[in-house]
Backbone as JSON, one array per atom type, in Angstrom:
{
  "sequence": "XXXXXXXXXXXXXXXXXXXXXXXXXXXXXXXXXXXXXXXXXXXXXXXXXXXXXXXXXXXXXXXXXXXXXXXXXXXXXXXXXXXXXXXXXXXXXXXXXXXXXXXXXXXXXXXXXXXXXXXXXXXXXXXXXXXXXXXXXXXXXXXXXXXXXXXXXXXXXXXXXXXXXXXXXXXXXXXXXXXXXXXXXXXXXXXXXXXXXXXXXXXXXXXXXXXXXXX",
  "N": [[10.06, -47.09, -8.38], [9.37, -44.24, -6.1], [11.43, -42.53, -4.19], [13.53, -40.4, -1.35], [16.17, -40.73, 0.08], [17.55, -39.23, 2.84], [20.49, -38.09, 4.12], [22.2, -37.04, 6.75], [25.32, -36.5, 7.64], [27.52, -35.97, 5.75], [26.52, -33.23, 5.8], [26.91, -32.01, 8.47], [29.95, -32.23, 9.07], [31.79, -30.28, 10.02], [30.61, -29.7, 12.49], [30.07, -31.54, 13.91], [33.0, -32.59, 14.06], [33.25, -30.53, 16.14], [32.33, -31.68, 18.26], [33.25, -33.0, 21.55], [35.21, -35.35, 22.64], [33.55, -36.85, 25.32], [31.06, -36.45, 24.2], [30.42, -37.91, 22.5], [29.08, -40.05, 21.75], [26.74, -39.63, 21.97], [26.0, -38.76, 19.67], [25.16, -40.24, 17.58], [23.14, -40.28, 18.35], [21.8, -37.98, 17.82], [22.06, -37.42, 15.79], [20.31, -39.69, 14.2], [17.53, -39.07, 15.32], [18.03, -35.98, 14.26], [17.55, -36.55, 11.17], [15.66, -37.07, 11.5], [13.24, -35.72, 11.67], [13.76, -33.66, 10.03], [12.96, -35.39, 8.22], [10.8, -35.44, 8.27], [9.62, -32.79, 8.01], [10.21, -32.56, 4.94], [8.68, -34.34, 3.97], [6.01, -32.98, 4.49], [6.53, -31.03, 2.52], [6.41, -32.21, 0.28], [4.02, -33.11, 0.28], [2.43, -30.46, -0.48], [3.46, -30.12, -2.56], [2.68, -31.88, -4.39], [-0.76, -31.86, -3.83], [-0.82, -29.31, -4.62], [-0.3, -29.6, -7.32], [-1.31, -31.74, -8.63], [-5.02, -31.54, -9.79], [-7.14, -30.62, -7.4], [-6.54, -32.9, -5.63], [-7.04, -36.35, -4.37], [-7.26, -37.15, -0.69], [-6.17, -39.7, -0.43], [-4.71, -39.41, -2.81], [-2.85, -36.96, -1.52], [-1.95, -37.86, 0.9], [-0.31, -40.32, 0.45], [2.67, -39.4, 0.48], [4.95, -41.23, 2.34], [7.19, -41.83, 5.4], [10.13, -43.94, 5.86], [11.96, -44.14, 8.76], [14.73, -42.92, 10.5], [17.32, -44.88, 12.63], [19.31, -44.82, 14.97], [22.77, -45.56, 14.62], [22.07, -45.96, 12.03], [21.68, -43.45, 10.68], [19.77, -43.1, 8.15], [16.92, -41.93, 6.54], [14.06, -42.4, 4.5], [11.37, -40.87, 2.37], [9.05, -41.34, 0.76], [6.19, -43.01, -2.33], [3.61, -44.11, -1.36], [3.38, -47.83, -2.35], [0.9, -48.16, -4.11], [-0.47, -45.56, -4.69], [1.9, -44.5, -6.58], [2.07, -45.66, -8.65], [0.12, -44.21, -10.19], [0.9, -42.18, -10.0], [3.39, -41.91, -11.11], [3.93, -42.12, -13.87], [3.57, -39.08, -13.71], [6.11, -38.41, -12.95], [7.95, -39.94, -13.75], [7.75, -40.11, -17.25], [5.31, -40.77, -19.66], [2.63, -43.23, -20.57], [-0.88, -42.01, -18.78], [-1.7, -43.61, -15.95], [-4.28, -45.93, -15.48], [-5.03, -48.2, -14.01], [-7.48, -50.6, -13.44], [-9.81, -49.0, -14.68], [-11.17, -49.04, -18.18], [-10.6, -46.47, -19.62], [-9.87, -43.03, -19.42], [-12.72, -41.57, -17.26], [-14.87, -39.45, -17.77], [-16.93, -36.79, -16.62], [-19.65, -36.13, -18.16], [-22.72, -35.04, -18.13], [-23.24, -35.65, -15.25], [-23.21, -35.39, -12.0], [-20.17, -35.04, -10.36], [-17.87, -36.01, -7.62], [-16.38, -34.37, -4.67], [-13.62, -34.36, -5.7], [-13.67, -34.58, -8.45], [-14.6, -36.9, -9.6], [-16.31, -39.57, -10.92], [-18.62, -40.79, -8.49], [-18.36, -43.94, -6.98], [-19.74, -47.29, -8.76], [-20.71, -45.87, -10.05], [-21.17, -45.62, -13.45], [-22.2, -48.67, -13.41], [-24.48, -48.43, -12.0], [-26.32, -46.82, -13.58], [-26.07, -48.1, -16.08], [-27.92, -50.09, -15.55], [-30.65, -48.87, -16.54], [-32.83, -48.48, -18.74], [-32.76, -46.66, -20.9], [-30.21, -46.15, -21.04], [-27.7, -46.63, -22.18], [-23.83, -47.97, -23.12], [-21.24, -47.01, -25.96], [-20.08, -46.21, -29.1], [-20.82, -43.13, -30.62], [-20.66, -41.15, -32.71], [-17.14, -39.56, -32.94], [-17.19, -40.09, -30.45], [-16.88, -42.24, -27.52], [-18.63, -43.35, -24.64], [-20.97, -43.25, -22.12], [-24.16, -43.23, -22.11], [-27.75, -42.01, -22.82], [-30.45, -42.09, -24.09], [-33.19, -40.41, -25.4], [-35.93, -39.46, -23.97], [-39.58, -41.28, -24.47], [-41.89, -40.36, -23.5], [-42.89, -37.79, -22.49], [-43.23, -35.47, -19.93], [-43.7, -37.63, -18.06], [-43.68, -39.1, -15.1], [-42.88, -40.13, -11.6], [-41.11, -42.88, -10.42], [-37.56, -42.01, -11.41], [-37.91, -40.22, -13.33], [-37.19, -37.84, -12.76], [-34.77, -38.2, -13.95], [-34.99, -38.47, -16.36], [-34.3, -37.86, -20.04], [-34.89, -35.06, -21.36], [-34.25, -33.87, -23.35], [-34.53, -34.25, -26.0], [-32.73, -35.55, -27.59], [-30.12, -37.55, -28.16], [-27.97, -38.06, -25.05], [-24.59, -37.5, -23.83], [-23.09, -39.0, -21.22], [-20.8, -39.28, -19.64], [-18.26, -39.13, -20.6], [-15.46, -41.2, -22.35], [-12.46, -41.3, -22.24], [-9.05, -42.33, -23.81], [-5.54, -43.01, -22.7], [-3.91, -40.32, -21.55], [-0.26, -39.02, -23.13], [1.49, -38.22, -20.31], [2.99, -34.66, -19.91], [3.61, -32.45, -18.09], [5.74, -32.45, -14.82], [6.31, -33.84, -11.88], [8.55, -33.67, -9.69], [9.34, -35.35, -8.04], [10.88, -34.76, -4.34], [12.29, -32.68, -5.02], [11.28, -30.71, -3.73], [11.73, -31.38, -1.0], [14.37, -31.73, -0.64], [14.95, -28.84, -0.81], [14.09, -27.95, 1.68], [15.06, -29.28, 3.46], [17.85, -28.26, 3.06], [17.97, -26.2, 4.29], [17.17, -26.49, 6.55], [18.73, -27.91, 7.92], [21.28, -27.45, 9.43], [20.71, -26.28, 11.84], [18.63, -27.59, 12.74], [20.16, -29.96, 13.43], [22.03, -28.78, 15.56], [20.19, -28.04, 17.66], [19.2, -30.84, 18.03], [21.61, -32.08, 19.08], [22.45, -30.57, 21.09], [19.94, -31.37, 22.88], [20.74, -33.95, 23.1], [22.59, -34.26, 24.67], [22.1, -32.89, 26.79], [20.34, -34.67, 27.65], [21.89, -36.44, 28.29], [22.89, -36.34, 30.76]],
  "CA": [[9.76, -46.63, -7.02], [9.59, -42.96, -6.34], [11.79, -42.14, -3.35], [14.07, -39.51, -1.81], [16.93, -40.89, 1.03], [17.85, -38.11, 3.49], [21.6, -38.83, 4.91], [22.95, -35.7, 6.48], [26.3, -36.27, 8.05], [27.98, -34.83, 5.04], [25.97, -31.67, 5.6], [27.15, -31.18, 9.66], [31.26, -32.38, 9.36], [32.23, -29.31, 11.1], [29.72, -29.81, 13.75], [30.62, -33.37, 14.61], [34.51, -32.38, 14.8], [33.74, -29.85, 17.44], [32.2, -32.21, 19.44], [34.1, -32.95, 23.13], [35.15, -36.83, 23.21], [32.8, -37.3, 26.27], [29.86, -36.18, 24.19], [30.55, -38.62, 20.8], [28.54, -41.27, 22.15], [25.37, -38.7, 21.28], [25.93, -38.2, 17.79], [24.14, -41.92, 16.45], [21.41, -41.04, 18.79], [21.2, -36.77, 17.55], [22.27, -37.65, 13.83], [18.91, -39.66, 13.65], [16.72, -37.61, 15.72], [17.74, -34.73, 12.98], [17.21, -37.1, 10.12], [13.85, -37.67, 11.47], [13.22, -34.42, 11.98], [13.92, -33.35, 8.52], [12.47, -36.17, 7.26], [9.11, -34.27, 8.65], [9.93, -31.26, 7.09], [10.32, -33.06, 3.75], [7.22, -34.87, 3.47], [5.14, -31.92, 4.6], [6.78, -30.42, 1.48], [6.18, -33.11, -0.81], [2.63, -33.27, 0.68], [2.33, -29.82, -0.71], [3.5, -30.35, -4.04], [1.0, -32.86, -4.88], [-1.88, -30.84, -3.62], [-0.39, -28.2, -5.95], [0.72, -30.18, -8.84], [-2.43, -32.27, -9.29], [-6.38, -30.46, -9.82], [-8.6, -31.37, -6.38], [-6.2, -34.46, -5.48], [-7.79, -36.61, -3.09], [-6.55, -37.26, 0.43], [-5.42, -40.67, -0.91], [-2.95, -39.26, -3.17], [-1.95, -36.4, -0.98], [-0.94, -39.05, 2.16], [0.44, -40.91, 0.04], [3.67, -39.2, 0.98], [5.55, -41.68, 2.93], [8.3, -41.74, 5.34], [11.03, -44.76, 6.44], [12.2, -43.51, 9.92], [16.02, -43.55, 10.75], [17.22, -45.59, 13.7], [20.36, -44.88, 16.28], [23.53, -46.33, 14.2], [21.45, -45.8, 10.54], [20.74, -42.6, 9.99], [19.04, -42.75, 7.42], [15.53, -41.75, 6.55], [13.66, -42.16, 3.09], [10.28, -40.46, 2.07], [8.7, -42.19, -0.48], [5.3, -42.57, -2.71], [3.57, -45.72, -1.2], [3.18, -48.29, -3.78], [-0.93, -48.12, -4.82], [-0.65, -44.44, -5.74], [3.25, -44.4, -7.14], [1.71, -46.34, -9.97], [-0.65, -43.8, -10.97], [1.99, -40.81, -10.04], [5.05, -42.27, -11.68], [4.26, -41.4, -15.26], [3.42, -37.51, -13.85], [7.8, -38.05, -12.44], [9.26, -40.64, -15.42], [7.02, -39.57, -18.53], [4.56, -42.21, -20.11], [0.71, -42.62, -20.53], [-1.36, -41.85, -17.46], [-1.72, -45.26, -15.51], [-5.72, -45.88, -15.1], [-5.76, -49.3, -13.61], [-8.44, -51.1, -13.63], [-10.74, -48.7, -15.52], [-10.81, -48.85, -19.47], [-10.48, -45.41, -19.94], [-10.31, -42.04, -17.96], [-13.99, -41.31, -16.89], [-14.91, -38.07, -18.1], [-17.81, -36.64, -16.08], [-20.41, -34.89, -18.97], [-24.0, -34.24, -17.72], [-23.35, -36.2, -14.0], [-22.76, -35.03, -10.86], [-18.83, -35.98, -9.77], [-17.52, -35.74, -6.09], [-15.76, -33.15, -4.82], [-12.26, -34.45, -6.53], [-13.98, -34.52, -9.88], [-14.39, -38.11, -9.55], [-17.5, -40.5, -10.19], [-19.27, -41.82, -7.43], [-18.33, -45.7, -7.03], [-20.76, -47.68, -9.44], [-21.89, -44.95, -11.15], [-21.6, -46.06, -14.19], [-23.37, -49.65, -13.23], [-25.75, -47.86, -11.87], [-26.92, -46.49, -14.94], [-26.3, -49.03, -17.17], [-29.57, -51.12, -14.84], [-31.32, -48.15, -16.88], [-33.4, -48.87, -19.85], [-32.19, -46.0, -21.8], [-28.86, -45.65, -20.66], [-26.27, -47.61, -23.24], [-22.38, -47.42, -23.26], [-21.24, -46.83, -26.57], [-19.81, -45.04, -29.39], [-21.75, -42.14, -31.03], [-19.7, -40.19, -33.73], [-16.01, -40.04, -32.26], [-16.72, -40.17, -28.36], [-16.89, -43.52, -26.76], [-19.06, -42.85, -23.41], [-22.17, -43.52, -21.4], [-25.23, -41.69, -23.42], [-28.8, -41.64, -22.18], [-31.88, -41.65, -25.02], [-34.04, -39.0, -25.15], [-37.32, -40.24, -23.28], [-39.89, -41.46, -25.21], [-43.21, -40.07, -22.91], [-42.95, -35.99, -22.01], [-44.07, -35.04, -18.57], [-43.58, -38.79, -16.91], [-44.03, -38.92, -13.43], [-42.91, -41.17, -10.58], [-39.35, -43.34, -10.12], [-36.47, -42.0, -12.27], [-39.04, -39.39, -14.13], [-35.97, -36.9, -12.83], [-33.33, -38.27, -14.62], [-35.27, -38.53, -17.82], [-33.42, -37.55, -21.02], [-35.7, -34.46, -22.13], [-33.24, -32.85, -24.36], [-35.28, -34.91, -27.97], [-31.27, -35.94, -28.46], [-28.67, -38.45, -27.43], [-26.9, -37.43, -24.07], [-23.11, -38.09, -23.29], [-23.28, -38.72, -19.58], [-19.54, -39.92, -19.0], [-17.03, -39.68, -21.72], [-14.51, -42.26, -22.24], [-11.18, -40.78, -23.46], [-8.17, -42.57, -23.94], [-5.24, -42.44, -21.43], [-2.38, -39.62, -22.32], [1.05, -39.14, -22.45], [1.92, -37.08, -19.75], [4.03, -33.26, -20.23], [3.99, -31.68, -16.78], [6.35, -33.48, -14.52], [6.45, -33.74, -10.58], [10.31, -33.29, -9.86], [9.44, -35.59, -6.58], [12.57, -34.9, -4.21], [12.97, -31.69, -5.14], [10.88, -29.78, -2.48], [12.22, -31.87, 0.02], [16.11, -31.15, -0.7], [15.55, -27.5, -0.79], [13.82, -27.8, 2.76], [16.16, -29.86, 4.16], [19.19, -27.81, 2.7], [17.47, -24.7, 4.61], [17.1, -26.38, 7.85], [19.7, -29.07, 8.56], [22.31, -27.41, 10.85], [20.1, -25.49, 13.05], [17.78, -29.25, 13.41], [21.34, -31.17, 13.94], [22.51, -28.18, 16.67], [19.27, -28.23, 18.51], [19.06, -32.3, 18.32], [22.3, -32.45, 19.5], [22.17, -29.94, 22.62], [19.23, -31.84, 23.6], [21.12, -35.46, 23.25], [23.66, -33.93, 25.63], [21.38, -32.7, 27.98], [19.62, -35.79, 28.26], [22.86, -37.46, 28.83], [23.72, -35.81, 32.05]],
  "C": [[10.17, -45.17, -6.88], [9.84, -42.58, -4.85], [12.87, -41.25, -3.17], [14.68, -40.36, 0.04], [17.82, -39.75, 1.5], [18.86, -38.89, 4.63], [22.21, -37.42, 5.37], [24.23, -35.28, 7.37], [27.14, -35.54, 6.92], [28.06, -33.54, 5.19], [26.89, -31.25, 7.21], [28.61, -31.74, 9.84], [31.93, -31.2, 10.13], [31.18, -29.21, 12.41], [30.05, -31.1, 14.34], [32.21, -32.94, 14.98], [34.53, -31.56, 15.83], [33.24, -29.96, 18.41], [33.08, -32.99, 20.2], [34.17, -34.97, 22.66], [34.21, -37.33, 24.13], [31.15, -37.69, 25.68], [29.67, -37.02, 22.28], [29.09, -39.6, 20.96], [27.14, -40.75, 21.54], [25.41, -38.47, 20.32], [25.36, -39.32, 17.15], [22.64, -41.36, 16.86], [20.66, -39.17, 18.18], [20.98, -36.82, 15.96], [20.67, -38.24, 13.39], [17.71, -38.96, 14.2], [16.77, -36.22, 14.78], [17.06, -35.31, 12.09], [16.03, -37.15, 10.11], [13.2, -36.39, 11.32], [12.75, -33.89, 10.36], [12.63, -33.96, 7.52], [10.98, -35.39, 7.06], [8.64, -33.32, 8.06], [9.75, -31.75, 5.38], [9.47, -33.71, 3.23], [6.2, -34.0, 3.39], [5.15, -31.19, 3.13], [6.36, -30.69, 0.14], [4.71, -33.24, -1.09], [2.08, -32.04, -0.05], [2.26, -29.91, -2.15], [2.68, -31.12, -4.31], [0.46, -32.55, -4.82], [-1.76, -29.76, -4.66], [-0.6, -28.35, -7.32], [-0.66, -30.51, -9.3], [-3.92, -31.28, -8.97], [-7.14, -31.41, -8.72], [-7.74, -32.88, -6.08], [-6.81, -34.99, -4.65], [-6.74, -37.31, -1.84], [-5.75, -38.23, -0.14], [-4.42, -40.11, -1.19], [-1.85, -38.76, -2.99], [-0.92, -37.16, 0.1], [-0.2, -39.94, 1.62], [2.22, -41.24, 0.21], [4.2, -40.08, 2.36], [6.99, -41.43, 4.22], [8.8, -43.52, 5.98], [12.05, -43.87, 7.53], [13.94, -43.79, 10.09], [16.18, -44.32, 11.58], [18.53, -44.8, 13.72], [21.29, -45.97, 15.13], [22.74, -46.68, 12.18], [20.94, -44.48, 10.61], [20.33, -41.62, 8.78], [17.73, -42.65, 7.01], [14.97, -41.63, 4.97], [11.75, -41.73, 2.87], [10.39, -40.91, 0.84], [7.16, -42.08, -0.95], [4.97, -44.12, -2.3], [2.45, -46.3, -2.59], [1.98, -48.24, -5.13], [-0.77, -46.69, -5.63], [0.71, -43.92, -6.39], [3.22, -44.77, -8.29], [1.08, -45.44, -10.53], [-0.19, -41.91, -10.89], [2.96, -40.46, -10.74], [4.59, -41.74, -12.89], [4.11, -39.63, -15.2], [5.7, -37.43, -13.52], [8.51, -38.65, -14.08], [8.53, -40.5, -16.86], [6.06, -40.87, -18.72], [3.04, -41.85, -20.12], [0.36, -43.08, -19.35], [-1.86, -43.49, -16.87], [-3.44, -45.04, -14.89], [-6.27, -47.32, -14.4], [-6.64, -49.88, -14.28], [-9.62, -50.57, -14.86], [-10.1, -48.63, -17.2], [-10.44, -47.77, -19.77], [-10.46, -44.34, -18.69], [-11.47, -41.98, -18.05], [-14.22, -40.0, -16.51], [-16.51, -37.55, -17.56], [-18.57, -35.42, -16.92], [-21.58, -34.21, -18.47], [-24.15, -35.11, -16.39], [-22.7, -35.62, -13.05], [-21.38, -35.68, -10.31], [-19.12, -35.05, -8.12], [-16.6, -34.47, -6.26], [-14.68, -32.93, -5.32], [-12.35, -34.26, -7.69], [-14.0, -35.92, -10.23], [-15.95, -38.68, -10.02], [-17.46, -41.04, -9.27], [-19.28, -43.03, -7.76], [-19.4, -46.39, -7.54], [-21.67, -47.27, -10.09], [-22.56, -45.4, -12.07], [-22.08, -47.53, -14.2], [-24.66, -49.44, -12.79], [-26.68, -47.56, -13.08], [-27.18, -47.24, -15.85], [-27.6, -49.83, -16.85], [-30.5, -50.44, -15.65], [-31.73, -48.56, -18.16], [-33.29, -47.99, -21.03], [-31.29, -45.38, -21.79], [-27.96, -46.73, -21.6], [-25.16, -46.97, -23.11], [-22.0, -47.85, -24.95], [-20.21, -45.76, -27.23], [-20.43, -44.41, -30.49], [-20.73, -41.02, -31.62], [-18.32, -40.62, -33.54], [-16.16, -40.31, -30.9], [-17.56, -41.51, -28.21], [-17.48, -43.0, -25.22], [-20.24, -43.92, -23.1], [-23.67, -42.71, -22.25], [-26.34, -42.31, -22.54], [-29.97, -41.49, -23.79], [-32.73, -40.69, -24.26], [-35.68, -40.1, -24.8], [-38.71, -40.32, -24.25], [-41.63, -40.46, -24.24], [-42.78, -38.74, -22.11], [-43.52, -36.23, -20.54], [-44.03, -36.82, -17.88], [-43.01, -38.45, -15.87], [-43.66, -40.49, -12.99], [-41.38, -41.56, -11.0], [-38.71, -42.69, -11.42], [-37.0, -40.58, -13.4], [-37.8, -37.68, -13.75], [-34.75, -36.51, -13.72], [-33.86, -39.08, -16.17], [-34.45, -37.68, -19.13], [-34.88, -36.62, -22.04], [-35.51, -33.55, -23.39], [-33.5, -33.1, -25.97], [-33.72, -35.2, -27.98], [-30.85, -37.17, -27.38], [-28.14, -37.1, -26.34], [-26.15, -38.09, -23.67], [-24.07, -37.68, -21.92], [-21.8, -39.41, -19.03], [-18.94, -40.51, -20.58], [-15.98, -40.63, -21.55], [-13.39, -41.97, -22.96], [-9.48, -41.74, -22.68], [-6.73, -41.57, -22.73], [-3.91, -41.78, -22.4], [-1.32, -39.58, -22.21], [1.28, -38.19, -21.73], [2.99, -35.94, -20.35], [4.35, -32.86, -19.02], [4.83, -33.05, -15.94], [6.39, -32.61, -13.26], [7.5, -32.97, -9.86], [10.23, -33.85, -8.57], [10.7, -35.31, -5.84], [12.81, -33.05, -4.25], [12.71, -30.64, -4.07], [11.89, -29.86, -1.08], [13.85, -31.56, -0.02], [16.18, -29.48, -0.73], [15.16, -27.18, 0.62], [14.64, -28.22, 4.11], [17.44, -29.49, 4.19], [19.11, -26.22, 3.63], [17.78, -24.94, 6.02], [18.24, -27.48, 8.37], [20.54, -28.97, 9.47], [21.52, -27.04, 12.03], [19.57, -26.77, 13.75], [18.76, -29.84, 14.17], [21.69, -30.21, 15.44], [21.05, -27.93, 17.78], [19.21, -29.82, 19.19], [20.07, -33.01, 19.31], [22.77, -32.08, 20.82], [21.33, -30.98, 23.58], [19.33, -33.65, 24.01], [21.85, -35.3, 24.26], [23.25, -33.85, 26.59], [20.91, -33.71, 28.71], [20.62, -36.63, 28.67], [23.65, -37.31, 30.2], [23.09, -36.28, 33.15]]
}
């Protein structure tokens, strides 16, 4: 599980001692109001790094960024990677080969149109395969999708677009084996340098305004 628990009484001990006896009673309810606060700050951050880290991520994996909210008498708050895409993040944080689910292989987009992530379009490749000279296969070393070269020049009418005029075999969706990751995330880490930037000023605002409201 790839999470980051944000506790920050440690951080404001001289701010809590030079609060008035009258005004204690506000510190469960400002302590998580910061935490939350933060927590905000710290996902935004995290939200960033991912967008960064990975090429064209898609919304999915950027929102992914989670948070667990403090409460009044807990405050604590944890940003986290929720579980669906933590599986296919975690080997970019703890090392390992890239997690592909469901599909056999990554799906390497050769002479087909991907989305704007760099993705196939959902059923691509079944799509194709309905095709009478579309086979999956392997052809030298690459394991893919290929396409025969069309047997009648100049055909006209359905599919007469996506004829294979090239006289050769065409890859149309390579199939390569999943790798061991090198680059690594460092989830956590954005978020502790954002939260180490802003924590007293959040807690002395949060806590003015617990006071205020208590009058």
């Amino acid at each position: 599980m790839m999470m980051l628990s944000i506790s920050i009484a440690s951080d404001v001990k001289r701010q809590i001692r030079q609060v008035s006896e009258e005004h204690k009673k506000q510190l469960n309810f400002a302590l998580a109001k910061t935490v939350n606060e933060l927590a905000k700050l710290a996902q935004a951050e995290e939200k960033k790094g991912l967008a960064s880290f990975f090429d064209n991520p898609t919304p999915f994996t950027v929102n992914s960024v989670a948070i667990k909210y403090a409460k009044k008498g807990n405050p604590t708050a944890t940003i986290f990677i929720r579980p669906l895409a933590a599986r296919y993040i975690a080997p970019y944080e703890h090392g390992g080969k890239q997690f592909l689910g469901n599909k056999p292989a990554d799906l390497v987009p050769i002479s087909l149109n991907a989305n704007q992530y760099g993705n196939l379009p959902r059923n691509t490749i079944k799509r194709y395969l309905n095709r009478k000279d579309v086979f999956l296969g392997k052809v030298g070393s690459i394991y893919g999708l290929w396409q025969r070269p069309s047997v009648q020049k100049g055909r006209r009418g359905k599919g007469a677009k996506l004829a294979n005029n090239t006289g050769k075999l065409r890859l149309l969706v390579a199939f390569t084996e999943p790798v061991t990751t090198s680059k690594r995330l460092n989830f956590g880490s954005r978020a502790q340098v954002v939260v180490g930037r802003n924590v007293k000023q959040v807690f002395e605002k949060q806590l003015a305004a617990a006071i205020a409201s208590a009058r």
